[in-house]
Coordinates of C-alpha atoms and ligand atoms in Angstrom, one line a residue:
X1 CA 5.0 156.8 -28.9
X2 CA 2.7 159.8 -28.4
X3 CA -0.1 159.8 -31.0
X4 CA -2.5 162.5 -32.0
X5 CA -6.1 161.3 -31.4
X6 CA -9.1 163.3 -32.5
X7 CA -12.4 162.5 -30.9
X8 CA -15.8 163.3 -32.4
X9 CA -18.4 164.5 -29.9
X10 CA -18.2 165.1 -26.2
X11 CA -20.8 162.8 -24.6
X12 CA -20.0 160.7 -21.6
X13 CA -18.3 157.9 -23.7
X14 CA -16.1 160.4 -25.5
X15 CA -15.2 162.2 -22.3
X16 CA -14.3 158.8 -20.7
X17 CA -12.2 157.7 -23.6
X18 CA -10.5 161.1 -23.7
X19 CA -9.4 160.7 -20.1
X20 CA -8.0 157.2 -20.6
X21 CA -6.2 158.0 -23.8
X22 CA -4.7 161.2 -22.4
X23 CA -3.5 159.2 -19.3
X24 CA -1.6 156.9 -21.7
X25 CA 0.3 160.0 -22.8
X26 CA -1.4 160.7 -26.1
X27 CA -2.4 164.2 -27.5
X28 CA -6.2 164.1 -27.4
X29 CA -8.4 166.7 -29.0
X30 CA -12.2 166.6 -28.6
X31 CA -14.5 168.3 -31.2
X32 CA -18.1 168.9 -30.3
X33 CA -20.6 170.3 -32.8
X34 CA -22.8 172.0 -30.2
X35 CA -21.8 175.0 -28.2
X36 CA -21.3 173.1 -25.0
X37 CA -20.0 169.7 -24.0
X38 CA -21.8 166.7 -22.5
X39 CA -23.8 165.4 -25.4
X40 CA -27.2 164.3 -24.4
X41 CA -26.3 165.3 -20.8
X42 CA -25.9 169.0 -21.6
X43 CA -27.3 171.6 -19.2
X44 CA -29.8 174.3 -20.0
X45 CA -29.8 177.5 -17.9
X46 CA -32.6 180.0 -18.7
X47 CA -34.3 182.7 -16.6
X48 CA -32.7 181.5 -13.3
X49 CA -33.8 177.8 -13.9
X50 CA -31.3 175.0 -14.5
X51 CA -32.2 171.8 -16.2
X52 CA -30.2 168.7 -17.0
X53 CA -31.3 168.2 -20.6
X54 CA -31.1 164.4 -20.7
X55 CA -30.1 161.9 -17.9
X56 CA -31.4 162.6 -14.4
X57 CA -31.2 159.1 -12.7
X58 CA -27.7 158.6 -11.2
X59 CA -27.6 154.8 -10.8
X60 CA -24.7 152.4 -10.3
X61 CA -22.6 154.7 -8.2
X62 CA -19.9 152.0 -8.1
X63 CA -19.3 152.4 -11.9
X64 CA -18.6 156.2 -11.4
X65 CA -16.3 155.4 -8.5
X66 CA -14.4 152.8 -10.5
X67 CA -14.0 155.3 -13.4
X68 CA -12.5 158.0 -11.1
X69 CA -10.4 155.4 -9.2
X70 CA -8.7 154.5 -12.5
X71 CA -7.2 158.1 -12.3
X72 CA -6.4 157.9 -8.6
X73 CA -9.4 160.0 -7.8
X74 CA -12.8 159.7 -6.1
X75 CA -16.1 161.2 -7.1
X76 CA -15.9 163.4 -4.0
X77 CA -12.8 165.1 -5.4
X78 CA -15.2 166.6 -7.9
X79 CA -18.8 166.5 -6.8
X80 CA -21.1 165.6 -3.8
X81 CA -23.7 162.9 -4.0
X82 CA -27.0 162.8 -2.2
X83 CA -28.9 159.6 -1.9
X84 CA -32.6 160.3 -2.6
X85 CA -35.3 159.2 -0.2
X86 CA -37.8 158.4 -1.5
X87 CA -35.8 157.3 -4.5
X88 CA -38.9 158.0 -6.5
X89 CA -42.7 157.8 -6.5
X90 CA -44.8 155.8 -8.9
X91 CA -48.3 157.1 -9.5
X92 CA -51.2 154.9 -10.4
X93 CA -54.1 157.4 -9.9
X94 CA -55.3 160.5 -8.1
X95 CA -53.1 160.8 -5.0
X96 CA -52.4 157.1 -5.4
X97 CA -48.7 156.4 -5.4
X98 CA -46.1 154.0 -4.1
X99 CA -42.9 155.7 -2.8
X100 CA -39.8 153.6 -3.2
X101 CA -37.6 154.0 -0.1
X102 CA -33.8 154.2 -0.1
X103 CA -33.3 150.8 1.4
X104 CA -34.4 147.2 0.6
X105 CA -36.0 146.5 4.1
X106 CA -38.5 149.3 3.7
X107 CA -39.2 148.4 0.1
X108 CA -39.9 144.8 1.1
X109 CA -42.3 146.0 3.8
X110 CA -44.1 148.1 1.2
X111 CA -44.4 145.2 -1.1
X112 CA -45.7 142.9 1.7
X113 CA -48.3 145.5 2.6
X114 CA -49.6 145.5 -1.0
X115 CA -49.4 141.7 -1.8
X116 CA -49.1 139.1 1.0
X117 CA -46.1 137.0 0.6
X118 CA -44.5 139.3 -1.9
X119 CA -41.8 140.6 0.6
X120 CA -40.1 137.2 0.7
X121 CA -40.4 136.8 -3.0
X122 CA -38.9 140.2 -3.5
X123 CA -35.9 139.2 -1.4
X124 CA -35.4 136.1 -3.5
X125 CA -35.7 138.1 -6.8
X126 CA -33.2 140.7 -5.5
X127 CA -30.7 138.0 -4.4
X128 CA -30.7 136.7 -8.1
X129 CA -30.5 140.3 -9.3
X130 CA -27.5 141.0 -7.1
X131 CA -25.8 137.9 -8.3
X132 CA -26.4 139.0 -11.9
X133 CA -25.1 142.5 -11.1
X134 CA -21.9 141.0 -9.7
X135 CA -21.3 139.0 -12.8
X136 CA -22.5 141.7 -15.3
X137 CA -21.4 145.1 -14.0
X138 CA -18.3 144.0 -12.2
X139 CA -17.0 141.9 -15.0
X140 CA -19.0 141.1 -18.3
X141 CA -19.7 144.7 -19.3
X142 CA -16.0 145.4 -19.2
X143 CA -15.4 143.1 -22.1
X144 CA -15.1 144.7 -25.6
X145 CA -17.6 142.7 -27.5
X146 CA -15.0 141.3 -29.9
X147 CA -15.9 137.6 -29.5
X148 CA -18.8 135.5 -28.2
X149 CA -16.3 133.7 -26.0
X150 CA -16.1 136.7 -23.8
X151 CA -19.5 135.8 -22.4
X152 CA -18.5 132.3 -21.5
X153 CA -17.6 131.7 -17.9
X154 CA -18.5 129.3 -15.2
X155 CA -21.0 131.8 -13.8
X156 CA -22.6 132.6 -17.1
X157 CA -22.9 129.0 -18.2
X158 CA -24.9 128.4 -14.9
X159 CA -27.2 131.3 -15.9
X160 CA -27.6 130.4 -19.6
X161 CA -31.4 130.0 -19.2
X162 CA -31.6 133.6 -18.1
X163 CA -30.5 134.8 -21.6
X164 CA -33.5 133.1 -23.1
X165 CA -36.2 134.0 -20.6
X166 CA -37.4 137.6 -20.2
X167 CA -37.9 140.0 -17.3
X168 CA -41.6 140.3 -17.9
X169 CA -42.2 136.5 -17.5
X170 CA -40.0 136.3 -14.4
X171 CA -41.7 139.1 -12.6
X172 CA -45.1 137.7 -13.5
X173 CA -44.2 134.3 -12.2
X174 CA -43.5 135.8 -8.7
X175 CA -45.9 138.7 -8.4
X176 CA -49.6 139.1 -9.1
X177 CA -50.2 142.7 -8.2
X178 CA -50.1 144.8 -11.4
X179 CA -48.5 147.8 -9.6
X180 CA -45.7 145.7 -8.2
X181 CA -45.2 144.2 -11.6
X182 CA -44.9 147.6 -13.3
X183 CA -42.5 148.8 -10.6
X184 CA -40.2 145.8 -11.2
X185 CA -40.4 146.1 -15.0
X186 CA -39.5 149.8 -14.9
X187 CA -35.7 149.6 -14.5
X188 CA -35.1 147.7 -17.7
X189 CA -36.8 150.4 -19.7
X190 CA -33.5 152.2 -19.4
X191 CA -32.1 149.5 -21.6
X192 CA -34.4 150.6 -24.4
X193 CA -36.6 147.6 -25.1
X194 CA -39.9 146.2 -23.7
X195 CA -39.5 144.1 -20.6
X196 CA -40.8 141.2 -22.6
X197 CA -37.9 141.6 -25.0
X198 CA -35.3 142.0 -22.4
X199 CA -33.4 138.9 -21.2
X200 CA -33.9 137.8 -17.6
X201 CA -30.2 138.3 -16.9
X202 CA -30.8 142.0 -17.1
X203 CA -32.5 141.9 -13.7
X204 CA -29.3 143.4 -12.5
X205 CA -31.0 146.7 -13.2
X206 CA -33.4 145.9 -10.4
X207 CA -30.4 145.5 -8.1
X208 CA -29.2 148.9 -9.3
X209 CA -32.6 150.3 -8.4
X210 CA -33.6 148.8 -5.1
X211 CA -30.1 147.5 -4.0
X212 CA -27.9 150.5 -4.8
X213 CA -30.4 153.3 -4.8
X214 CA -31.0 156.5 -6.7
X215 CA -28.5 159.3 -6.2
X216 CA -28.3 162.9 -7.2
X217 CA -25.1 164.9 -7.8
X218 CA -25.7 168.0 -5.6
X219 CA -26.3 170.5 -8.5
X220 CA -27.4 168.0 -11.1
X221 CA -26.1 165.4 -13.5
X222 CA -24.1 168.1 -15.2
X223 CA -21.8 167.9 -12.2
X224 CA -20.5 164.7 -13.6
X225 CA -19.8 166.2 -17.1
X226 CA -17.9 169.1 -15.4
X227 CA -16.0 166.6 -13.3
X228 CA -14.9 164.6 -16.3
X229 CA -14.1 167.8 -18.2
X230 CA -11.9 168.9 -15.3
X231 CA -10.2 165.5 -15.1
X232 CA -9.6 165.5 -18.8
X233 CA -8.2 169.0 -18.8
X234 CA -5.9 168.0 -15.9
X235 CA -4.7 165.2 -18.1
X236 CA -4.0 167.6 -21.0
X237 CA -7.1 167.0 -23.3
X238 CA -8.1 169.9 -25.4
X239 CA -11.8 170.7 -26.2
X240 CA -13.3 172.6 -29.1
X241 CA -17.0 173.4 -29.2
X242 CA -19.0 174.6 -32.2
X243 CA -16.8 172.2 -34.2
X244 CA -18.9 170.1 -36.5
X245 CA -17.0 167.2 -38.1
X246 CA -18.0 167.1 -41.8
X247 CA -15.9 164.2 -43.0
X248 CA -13.5 161.5 -42.0
X249 CA -10.7 161.4 -44.5
X250 CA -9.5 157.9 -45.4
X251 CA -6.4 157.2 -47.5
X252 CA -5.2 153.6 -48.3
X253 CA -8.0 152.4 -46.0
X254 CA -6.5 154.3 -43.1
X255 CA -8.2 157.2 -41.2
X256 CA -5.9 160.1 -41.8
X257 CA -7.8 163.3 -40.8
X258 CA -11.1 164.9 -40.1
X259 CA -12.7 167.9 -41.6
X260 CA -13.9 170.4 -39.0
X261 CA -15.8 173.4 -40.1
X262 CA -14.1 173.1 -43.5
X263 CA -10.6 172.7 -42.1
X264 CA -8.6 169.5 -42.4
X265 CA -7.1 168.3 -39.1
X266 CA -4.5 165.5 -39.3
X267 CA -4.9 162.6 -36.9
X268 CA -3.0 159.4 -36.2
X269 CA -6.3 157.9 -35.0
X270 CA -10.0 159.0 -35.1
X271 CA -12.4 158.0 -32.4
X272 CA -16.1 158.8 -32.8
X273 CA -18.4 159.2 -29.8
X274 CA -21.2 160.5 -32.1
X275 CA -24.1 158.2 -33.0
X276 CA -22.6 155.3 -35.0
X277 CA -24.9 155.6 -38.0
X278 CA -24.1 159.3 -38.4
X279 CA -20.4 158.6 -38.1
X280 CA -20.5 156.1 -40.9
X281 CA -22.2 158.8 -43.1
X282 CA -19.0 160.9 -42.6
X283 CA -17.1 158.1 -44.6
X284 CA -17.3 157.4 -48.3
X285 CA -19.7 154.6 -48.8
X286 CA -17.1 151.9 -49.5
X287 CA -15.8 152.4 -45.9
X288 CA -19.1 152.0 -44.1
X289 CA -19.5 148.6 -42.3
X290 CA -23.3 148.6 -41.8
X291 CA -25.9 149.1 -44.5
X292 CA -29.1 151.2 -44.2
X293 CA -30.9 147.9 -44.1
X294 CA -28.9 146.8 -41.1
X295 CA -29.8 150.0 -39.1
X296 CA -33.4 149.7 -40.2
X297 CA -33.6 146.2 -38.8
X298 CA -32.2 147.1 -35.3
X299 CA -34.4 147.8 -32.3
X300 CA -33.7 151.4 -31.2
X301 CA -34.4 152.8 -27.8
X302 CA -37.3 155.3 -27.8
X303 CA -37.1 158.9 -28.8
X304 CA -38.8 161.3 -26.4
X305 CA -40.8 164.4 -26.1
X306 CA -39.3 166.5 -23.4
X307 CA -40.4 169.7 -21.7
X308 CA -38.2 171.9 -19.5
X309 CA -40.6 174.0 -17.4
X310 CA -40.1 176.8 -14.9
X311 CA -42.9 177.5 -12.4
X312 CA -43.1 180.7 -10.4
X313 CA -44.3 179.0 -7.2
X314 CA -43.4 175.9 -5.2
X315 CA -45.4 172.9 -6.5
X316 CA -47.2 170.7 -3.9
X317 CA -47.3 166.9 -3.6
X318 CA -44.2 166.2 -5.6
X319 CA -41.0 164.3 -5.1
X320 CA -37.7 164.5 -7.0
X321 CA -38.5 161.7 -9.5
X322 CA -42.1 160.8 -10.4
X323 CA -43.4 158.2 -12.7
X324 CA -46.9 158.4 -14.0
X325 CA -48.0 154.9 -14.6
X326 CA -51.7 155.6 -14.4
X327 CA -52.4 154.5 -18.0
X328 CA -52.0 151.3 -19.8
X329 CA -48.3 150.4 -19.9
X330 CA -48.6 147.7 -22.5
X331 CA -50.5 149.8 -24.9
X332 CA -47.9 152.6 -24.7
X333 CA -45.1 150.0 -25.2
X334 CA -47.0 148.7 -28.3
X335 CA -47.2 152.2 -29.6
X336 CA -43.5 152.7 -29.2
X337 CA -42.2 149.3 -30.5
X338 CA -44.8 147.4 -32.5
X339 CA -47.2 149.9 -34.1
X340 CA -45.2 153.2 -34.0
X341 CA -47.6 156.1 -33.4
X342 CA -48.2 158.9 -30.9
X343 CA -49.4 157.2 -27.7
X344 CA -53.1 157.1 -27.1
X345 CA -52.6 157.6 -23.3
X346 CA -48.9 158.2 -22.6
X347 CA -47.1 157.2 -19.5
X348 CA -44.8 160.0 -18.5
X349 CA -42.0 160.8 -16.2
X350 CA -41.4 164.1 -14.3
X351 CA -38.5 165.3 -12.2
X352 CA -38.2 168.4 -10.1
X353 CA -34.5 168.9 -9.4
X354 CA -35.3 172.0 -7.3
X355 CA -36.8 169.7 -4.6
X356 CA -33.3 168.6 -3.8
X357 CA -31.2 171.4 -5.2
X358 CA -32.2 174.9 -4.3
X359 CA -29.9 176.3 -7.0
X360 CA -32.0 174.7 -9.8
X361 CA -34.7 177.4 -9.6
X362 CA -35.0 181.0 -8.2
X363 CA -36.3 181.3 -4.6
X364 CA -39.9 180.1 -4.2
X365 CA -40.0 178.6 -7.7
X366 CA -39.7 175.2 -9.1
X367 CA -37.9 173.7 -12.2
X368 CA -39.6 170.7 -13.8
X369 CA -38.6 168.2 -16.5
X370 CA -41.3 166.1 -18.2
X371 CA -40.6 163.2 -20.5
X372 CA -42.9 161.1 -22.8
X373 CA -41.2 158.1 -24.5
X374 CA -42.0 157.9 -28.2
X375 CA -41.4 155.7 -31.1
X376 CA -38.1 156.6 -32.9
X377 CA -38.6 158.1 -36.3
X378 CA -42.1 159.4 -35.5
X379 CA -43.6 162.6 -37.0
X380 CA -42.8 165.6 -34.8
X381 CA -44.7 168.9 -35.1
X382 CA -45.3 171.9 -32.9
X383 CA -49.0 171.1 -32.8
X384 CA -48.4 167.5 -31.5
X385 CA -46.0 168.8 -28.9
X386 CA -48.5 171.3 -27.6
X387 CA -51.3 168.8 -27.6
X388 CA -49.3 166.3 -25.6
X389 CA -48.1 169.0 -23.2
X390 CA -51.7 169.8 -22.4
X391 CA -52.5 166.1 -22.0
X392 CA -49.8 165.5 -19.4
X393 CA -50.3 168.8 -17.6
X394 CA -54.0 168.0 -17.2
X395 CA -53.1 164.6 -15.8
X396 CA -50.4 166.0 -13.5
X397 CA -52.9 168.6 -12.1
X398 CA -55.6 166.0 -11.5
X399 CA -53.3 163.4 -10.0
X400 CA -51.4 165.8 -7.7
X401 CA -54.6 167.8 -7.0
X402 CA -53.5 171.4 -7.8
X403 CA -53.4 173.8 -10.7
X404 CA -49.9 174.5 -12.1
X405 CA -50.3 175.6 -15.7
X406 CA -51.0 179.3 -14.9
X407 CA -47.7 179.4 -12.9
X408 CA -45.5 178.5 -15.9
X409 CA -43.0 181.3 -16.6
X410 CA -40.6 179.3 -18.8
X411 CA -41.2 176.4 -21.2
X412 CA -39.1 174.8 -23.8
X413 CA -39.7 171.5 -25.7
X414 CA -37.3 169.0 -27.2
X415 CA -38.3 166.1 -29.4
X416 CA -37.4 163.8 -32.3
X417 CA -36.4 166.6 -34.7
X418 CA -34.1 168.1 -32.1
X419 CA -32.4 164.8 -31.4
X420 CA -31.7 164.5 -35.1
X421 CA -30.7 168.1 -35.6
X422 CA -28.6 168.6 -32.4
X423 CA -27.1 165.1 -31.9
X424 CA -27.3 163.5 -35.4
X425 CA -29.3 160.8 -33.7
X426 CA -30.5 158.0 -36.0
X427 CA -34.3 158.4 -36.2
X428 CA -34.1 160.8 -33.3
X429 CA -33.4 158.1 -30.8
X430 CA -33.0 159.4 -27.3
X431 CA -30.7 156.7 -25.9
X432 CA -29.2 154.5 -28.5
X433 CA -29.8 150.9 -29.5
X434 CA -31.7 148.7 -27.2
X435 CA -30.1 145.8 -25.3
X436 CA -32.2 142.9 -26.6
X437 CA -30.8 139.4 -26.7
X438 CA -29.7 139.8 -30.4
X439 CA -28.2 143.2 -29.7
X440 CA -26.1 142.3 -26.7
X441 CA -22.3 142.3 -26.4
X442 CA -20.5 140.9 -29.5
X443 CA -23.8 141.4 -31.4
X444 CA -23.6 145.2 -31.2
X445 CA -21.9 147.5 -33.7
X446 CA -18.1 147.1 -33.2
X447 CA -15.8 149.5 -31.4
X448 CA -13.1 149.0 -34.0
X449 CA -13.8 149.6 -37.7
X450 CA -13.4 146.4 -39.7
X451 CA -12.8 148.5 -42.9
X452 CA -10.7 151.5 -41.9
X453 CA -7.5 151.2 -39.9
X454 CA -7.2 153.7 -37.0
X455 CA -10.9 154.4 -36.9
X456 CA -12.8 153.5 -33.7
X457 CA -16.3 154.1 -32.2
X458 CA -17.7 154.4 -28.7
X459 CA -21.0 155.3 -27.2
X460 CA -24.5 154.0 -26.6
X461 CA -24.8 152.3 -30.0
X462 CA -21.8 150.1 -29.1
X463 CA -20.9 148.0 -26.1
X464 CA -22.2 147.8 -23.4
X465 CA -25.3 149.9 -24.4
X466 CA -27.5 152.8 -23.4
X467 CA -27.1 154.8 -20.2
X468 CA -24.5 156.9 -18.4
X469 CA -22.6 154.1 -16.6
X470 CA -22.4 152.1 -19.8
X471 CA -21.1 155.2 -21.6
X472 CA -18.2 155.5 -19.1
X473 CA -17.5 151.9 -19.6
X474 CA -17.6 152.1 -23.4
X475 CA -14.9 154.8 -23.3
X476 CA -12.7 152.6 -21.2
X477 CA -13.2 149.6 -23.5
X478 CA -12.4 151.5 -26.7
X479 CA -9.3 153.1 -25.2
X480 CA -8.1 149.7 -24.1
X481 CA -8.5 148.4 -27.7
X482 CA -6.7 151.4 -29.1
X483 CA -3.9 150.9 -26.6
X484 CA -3.7 147.2 -27.6
X485 CA -3.2 148.2 -31.3
X486 CA -0.5 150.8 -30.4
X487 CA 1.3 148.2 -28.2
X488 CA 1.2 145.7 -31.1
X489 CA 2.6 148.3 -33.5
X490 CA 5.5 148.9 -31.2
X491 CA 6.6 145.2 -31.5
Ligands
LIG501 C1 -33.9 162.4 -22.3 C2 -32.9 161.4 -21.9 C3 -32.9 160.9 -20.6 C4 -32.0 160.0 -20.2 N1 -32.0 159.5 -18.9 C5 -31.0 158.8 -18.4 C6 -30.8 158.6 -17.0 O1 -31.6 159.1 -16.2 N2 -29.8 157.8 -16.6 C7 -28.8 157.3 -17.4 O2 -27.9 156.6 -17.0 N3 -28.9 157.5 -18.8 C8 -30.0 158.3 -19.3 N4 -30.0 158.6 -20.6 C9 -29.1 158.0 -21.5 C10 -27.7 158.7 -21.4 O3 -27.9 160.0 -21.4 C11 -26.9 158.3 -22.7 O4 -26.9 156.9 -22.9 C12 -25.5 158.8 -22.7 O5 -25.4 160.2 -22.2 C13 -25.0 158.7 -24.1 O6 -23.7 159.2 -24.2 P1 -22.8 159.0 -25.5 O7 -21.5 159.5 -25.2 O8 -23.0 157.7 -26.1 O9 -23.6 160.0 -26.6 P2 -24.0 161.5 -26.7 O10 -24.2 162.0 -25.3 O11 -25.1 161.6 -27.6 O12 -22.7 162.2 -27.3 C14 -22.5 162.3 -28.7 C15 -22.0 163.7 -29.0 O13 -21.5 163.7 -30.4 C16 -21.8 165.0 -30.9 N5 -21.8 164.9 -32.3 C17 -22.7 164.3 -33.2 N6 -22.3 164.4 -34.5 C18 -21.2 165.2 -34.5 C19 -20.4 165.7 -35.5 N7 -20.6 165.5 -36.8 N8 -19.3 166.5 -35.1 C20 -19.0 166.8 -33.8 N9 -19.8 166.3 -32.8 C21 -20.9 165.5 -33.1 C22 -23.2 165.3 -30.3 O14 -23.5 166.6 -30.4 C23 -23.0 164.7 -28.9 O15 -22.5 165.8 -28.1 C24 -31.0 159.5 -21.0 C25 -30.9 160.0 -22.3 C26 -31.8 161.0 -22.7 C27 -31.7 161.6 -24.1

């Protein structure tokens, strides 16, 4: 029977769930508090410059293909993908960088040139990473985190040791060169924790990086949001923006309605794609499953200081994605996770979409995005933002040997306070709850409320975890659970 399902938020997980639920024949209505959809992946267009406000690395193209294939579609029905070469550059000092090529053979040769014998070791490491990818991304992450037994299979039992070792140890066992170590530790940062707190099994992220490559939708990550919005609309989903959900109404322990901008909207089922902690605050306290103490004890992914910058000239010596690892990685990690404070000497990331996509900036100009990872919950002031902008601009100018500051014609910042205010993000986290051993699979917050019937959750605080591909998967997992409930009710 057709049900009315209201969805809170329009991030990737909500968009994914909306598509699956509409395909099942339900009436699906999405309510987004901001004035455009996409959640953390919104787009900003100002003065001729276009910026993806959040995600910029399109990894795991197979996950996106699998999503669209579930609707009889291909990504190319909606957007064009470009494989980046180099995938990215990692800077260690003035004009001192390693460029990661778009194929493993060249990366192996690069490694060998830096540390003798490391090429063969890299192939061994990647073979294991690929095997983990096959187990994790093709299978395990598509399980809903309901029971620990989901993780038990012939393959995972063979790899049990990898759940107790960590990426940092593994990489150090094989490689001695600090630069190579940092490059191999980089991909798991997407999972939100330190490499030393990320189980070895997560080396599948290295396969995503070197094995599958870094892609770019032709006019930016927002192409994917648009694609999913189009697919959802084709399936009959309705979208409302500027629609803040103020309350989830529960009667007899059943979710009955939501309150949107003061208006009660009846629902057969409520699904929230907003941050889990925030969603629970929309419930009366007796219906919340997790205490403040619980959230306080979780390891959250970092918050970030972001800058969207327009330059009125072409910048030299740049590539699409650039990582600035010219300072102490361990100290910055400590200042995010162990002793939260503004980083003494921040690592940072920059991307210049206009290198690949001419529409991202006016002719002869460049659009740049800069990101400094920060401890969640940290103090955020205009003075600190300005101080850190100067710090990274100075480093950027020295390292790439040019002056750029005087060519800035547009600049906007986004930091912890904006994550809280615009996305209701717990402690202003940028990308959810980290995937540590104790926050994996069935140990993450549940997709289905244990206290309120017909209330479900999706998104980066649930399974499988942070990132765009996991968000697509999370939407599928929750819609499968919802469907299971409806099928049971029919019997
Ligand atoms: C700066 C940054 C860089 C990133 N880089 C990458 C990357 O390169 N590659 C990658 O794969 N991932 C990246 N990520 C992570 C990725 O973007 C996220 O994991 C993913 O987009 C999260 O999707 P979501 O659906 O879980 O949540 P969100 O996108 O946060 O969606 C939640 C939505 O709910 C809305 N909402 C909240 N409260 C309410 C309410 N009361 N009423 C109505 N609506 C509400 C919010 O406004 C938001 O639109 C990055 C994230 C950030 C922030």
